[in-house]
Amino acid sequence: MFEPIHGSAPKYTGKNVINPLAAICAAGMMLEHLGEEKGAKLVDEAITKLLSSGRIKDLSTKSGLKTYEIGDMVVGNMGGS
């Protein structure tokens, strides 16, 4: 029910080449659906801040960023390390 529109892409598992923003957005939608408004807002704001920053030039695999790097940026925008 809460999966990125592109699906889970199992052929890329462990390769660190997929942009995780769609999956993170899906997790935020799940939180909202479950009534976890604070968590959903935190996810949404972190992604919005990241995209507004210009640190990600391309949402495809051509961004030059690893999966974990983008995930770390989102977490950093949530106040995590």
Coordinates of C-alpha atoms in Angstrom, one line a residue:
M1 CA 0.0 0.0 0.0
F2 CA 2.9 2.4 0.7
E3 CA 5.4 1.7 -2.0
P4 CA 7.2 4.1 -4.3
I5 CA 5.5 4.4 -7.7
H6 CA 8.6 2.7 -9.3
G7 CA 8.2 -0.3 -7.1
S8 CA 10.8 -1.9 -4.9
A9 CA 13.5 -2.4 -7.6
P10 CA 15.0 -5.6 -6.0
K11 CA 17.7 -5.8 -8.8
Y12 CA 19.4 -2.8 -7.2
T13 CA 19.5 -4.2 -3.7
G14 CA 22.8 -3.5 -2.1
K15 CA 24.2 -1.4 -5.0
N16 CA 23.7 2.0 -3.3
V17 CA 22.6 3.6 -6.6
I18 CA 18.9 4.3 -6.1
N19 CA 17.6 7.7 -5.0
P20 CA 15.6 6.8 -1.8
L21 CA 13.4 9.9 -1.8
A22 CA 10.3 8.1 -3.2
A23 CA 10.5 5.4 -0.6
I24 CA 11.1 8.0 2.2
C25 CA 8.0 9.9 0.9
A26 CA 6.0 6.7 0.9
A27 CA 7.0 6.2 4.6
G28 CA 5.9 9.7 5.4
M29 CA 2.5 9.0 3.7
M30 CA 2.2 5.9 5.8
L31 CA 2.9 7.8 9.0
E32 CA 0.2 10.3 8.0
H33 CA -2.3 7.5 7.3
L34 CA -1.5 6.0 10.7
G35 CA -2.3 9.3 12.4
E36 CA 1.4 10.1 13.1
E37 CA 1.0 13.7 11.9
K38 CA 4.2 14.9 13.7
G39 CA 6.4 12.3 12.1
A40 CA 4.8 12.7 8.7
K41 CA 5.4 16.5 8.8
L42 CA 9.0 15.9 9.9
V43 CA 9.6 13.7 6.9
D44 CA 7.9 16.0 4.5
E45 CA 9.7 19.1 5.7
A46 CA 13.1 17.3 5.6
I47 CA 12.6 16.3 2.0
T48 CA 11.3 19.8 1.0
K49 CA 14.3 21.4 2.7
L50 CA 16.7 19.0 0.9
L51 CA 15.2 19.6 -2.5
S52 CA 15.1 23.4 -2.0
S53 CA 18.8 23.4 -1.1
G54 CA 19.9 22.4 -4.6
R55 CA 22.2 19.7 -3.1
I56 CA 20.5 17.1 -5.4
K57 CA 20.8 18.2 -9.0
D58 CA 19.1 15.2 -10.6
L59 CA 16.5 12.8 -9.1
S60 CA 17.7 9.9 -11.2
T61 CA 20.7 7.6 -10.7
K62 CA 22.8 10.3 -12.5
S63 CA 22.9 12.5 -9.4
G64 CA 26.3 11.1 -8.5
L65 CA 25.0 10.5 -4.9
K66 CA 24.8 7.1 -3.2
T67 CA 21.5 5.9 -1.7
Y68 CA 22.9 6.3 1.9
E69 CA 24.2 9.8 1.2
I70 CA 20.7 11.0 0.2
G71 CA 19.2 9.2 3.2
D72 CA 21.8 10.8 5.5
M73 CA 20.9 14.3 4.1
V74 CA 17.2 13.7 4.9
V75 CA 18.0 12.6 8.4
G76 CA 20.3 15.6 8.8
N77 CA 17.4 17.8 7.9
M78 CA 15.4 16.2 10.6
G79 CA 18.0 17.2 13.2
G80 CA 19.6 13.8 13.3
S81 CA 23.2 12.9 12.6

